[in-house]
mmCIF file of C-alpha atoms in Angstrom:
data_model
loop_
_atom_site.group_PDB
_atom_site.id
_atom_site.type_symbol
_atom_site.label_atom_id
_atom_site.label_comp_id
_atom_site.label_asym_id
_atom_site.label_seq_id
_atom_site.Cartn_x
_atom_site.Cartn_y
_atom_site.Cartn_z
ATOM 1 C CA UNK A 1068 26.586 6.793 -10.439
ATOM 2 C CA UNK A 1069 24.107 3.931 -10.387
ATOM 3 C CA UNK A 1070 22.942 2.880 -13.826
ATOM 4 C CA UNK A 1071 19.242 2.113 -13.990
ATOM 5 C CA UNK A 1072 18.270 -1.099 -15.748
ATOM 6 C CA UNK A 1073 15.310 -1.109 -18.114
ATOM 7 C CA UNK A 1074 12.068 -2.055 -16.448
ATOM 8 C CA UNK A 1075 10.523 -5.286 -17.618
ATOM 9 C CA UNK A 1076 6.963 -6.501 -17.632
ATOM 10 C CA UNK A 1077 7.586 -8.590 -14.520
ATOM 11 C CA UNK A 1078 9.004 -5.628 -12.634
ATOM 12 C CA UNK A 1079 5.895 -3.565 -13.360
ATOM 13 C CA UNK A 1080 3.622 -6.506 -12.564
ATOM 14 C CA UNK A 1081 5.331 -6.951 -9.215
ATOM 15 C CA UNK A 1082 5.026 -3.291 -8.353
ATOM 16 C CA UNK A 1083 1.375 -3.054 -9.276
ATOM 17 C CA UNK A 1084 0.542 -6.163 -7.275
ATOM 18 C CA UNK A 1085 2.447 -4.638 -4.371
ATOM 19 C CA UNK A 1086 0.166 -1.605 -4.598
ATOM 20 C CA UNK A 1087 -2.866 -3.900 -4.481
ATOM 21 C CA UNK A 1088 -1.636 -5.750 -1.415
ATOM 22 C CA UNK A 1089 -0.645 -2.502 0.286
ATOM 23 C CA UNK A 1090 -4.134 -1.131 -0.253
ATOM 24 C CA UNK A 1091 -6.129 -4.189 0.811
ATOM 25 C CA UNK A 1092 -4.088 -5.800 3.568
ATOM 26 C CA UNK A 1093 -4.115 -2.966 6.161
ATOM 27 C CA UNK A 1094 -7.854 -2.482 5.774
ATOM 28 C CA UNK A 1095 -8.619 -6.183 6.151
ATOM 29 C CA UNK A 1096 -6.216 -6.787 9.045
ATOM 30 C CA UNK A 1097 -7.321 -3.739 11.030
ATOM 31 C CA UNK A 1098 -11.013 -4.427 10.467
ATOM 32 C CA UNK A 1099 -10.739 -8.103 11.428
ATOM 33 C CA UNK A 1100 -8.661 -7.261 14.502
ATOM 34 C CA UNK A 1101 -11.124 -4.563 15.566
ATOM 35 C CA UNK A 1102 -14.039 -6.933 15.024
ATOM 36 C CA UNK A 1103 -12.364 -9.568 17.165
ATOM 37 C CA UNK A 1104 -11.605 -7.038 19.898
ATOM 38 C CA UNK A 1105 -15.191 -5.783 19.722
ATOM 39 C CA UNK A 1106 -16.593 -9.281 20.220
ATOM 40 C CA UNK A 1107 -14.033 -10.305 22.822
ATOM 41 C CA UNK A 1108 -14.377 -7.255 25.071
ATOM 42 C CA UNK A 1109 -17.931 -6.144 24.130
ATOM 43 C CA UNK A 1110 -16.737 -2.772 22.838
ATOM 44 C CA UNK A 1111 -19.609 -2.156 20.466
ATOM 45 C CA UNK A 1112 -19.675 -1.153 16.830
ATOM 46 C CA UNK A 1113 -17.487 1.915 17.219
ATOM 47 C CA UNK A 1114 -14.373 -0.275 17.540
ATOM 48 C CA UNK A 1115 -14.930 -1.764 14.089
ATOM 49 C CA UNK A 1116 -15.327 1.683 12.536
ATOM 50 C CA UNK A 1117 -12.163 2.821 14.309
ATOM 51 C CA UNK A 1118 -10.297 -0.218 12.977
ATOM 52 C CA UNK A 1119 -11.619 0.466 9.495
ATOM 53 C CA UNK A 1120 -10.475 4.092 9.701
ATOM 54 C CA UNK A 1121 -7.012 3.026 10.904
ATOM 55 C CA UNK A 1122 -6.793 0.517 8.056
ATOM 56 C CA UNK A 1123 -7.742 3.159 5.495
ATOM 57 C CA UNK A 1124 -5.114 5.542 6.871
ATOM 58 C CA UNK A 1125 -2.511 2.782 6.734
ATOM 59 C CA UNK A 1126 -3.490 1.934 3.165
ATOM 60 C CA UNK A 1127 -3.237 5.582 2.127
ATOM 61 C CA UNK A 1128 0.210 5.918 3.708
ATOM 62 C CA UNK A 1129 1.422 2.733 2.006
ATOM 63 C CA UNK A 1130 0.000 3.895 -1.317
ATOM 64 C CA UNK A 1131 1.873 7.196 -1.119
ATOM 65 C CA UNK A 1132 5.092 5.423 -0.158
ATOM 66 C CA UNK A 1133 4.856 3.005 -3.089
ATOM 67 C CA UNK A 1134 3.677 5.475 -5.742
ATOM 68 C CA UNK A 1135 6.291 8.155 -4.992
ATOM 69 C CA UNK A 1136 9.090 6.334 -6.960
ATOM 70 C CA UNK A 1137 6.717 5.979 -9.935
ATOM 71 C CA UNK A 1138 6.154 9.725 -9.951
ATOM 72 C CA UNK A 1139 9.855 10.475 -9.655
ATOM 73 C CA UNK A 1140 10.637 8.136 -12.571
ATOM 74 C CA UNK A 1141 7.904 9.723 -14.674
ATOM 75 C CA UNK A 1142 9.209 13.208 -14.018
ATOM 76 C CA UNK A 1143 12.769 12.095 -14.889
ATOM 77 C CA UNK A 1144 11.563 10.548 -18.142
ATOM 78 C CA UNK A 1145 9.619 13.688 -18.969
ATOM 79 C CA UNK A 1146 12.711 15.874 -18.489
ATOM 80 C CA UNK A 1147 14.786 13.752 -20.883
#
């Protein structure tokens, strides 16, 4: 059985910054890419809104993936 090491300040700082990057990066990348495609191929404003929506969906998926271990750890601690 794997023994869990105590979490330090730096571990929590790294995880919370990971959440921040996972929330911001997909939105920015998708919006910038959609804006570039819109200008390059004269697609109109709908392409930027589509890119923004895709970025928000990607950010939500990344958020759920990152936060799930936090919730599992909290429920384990609560049981003990």
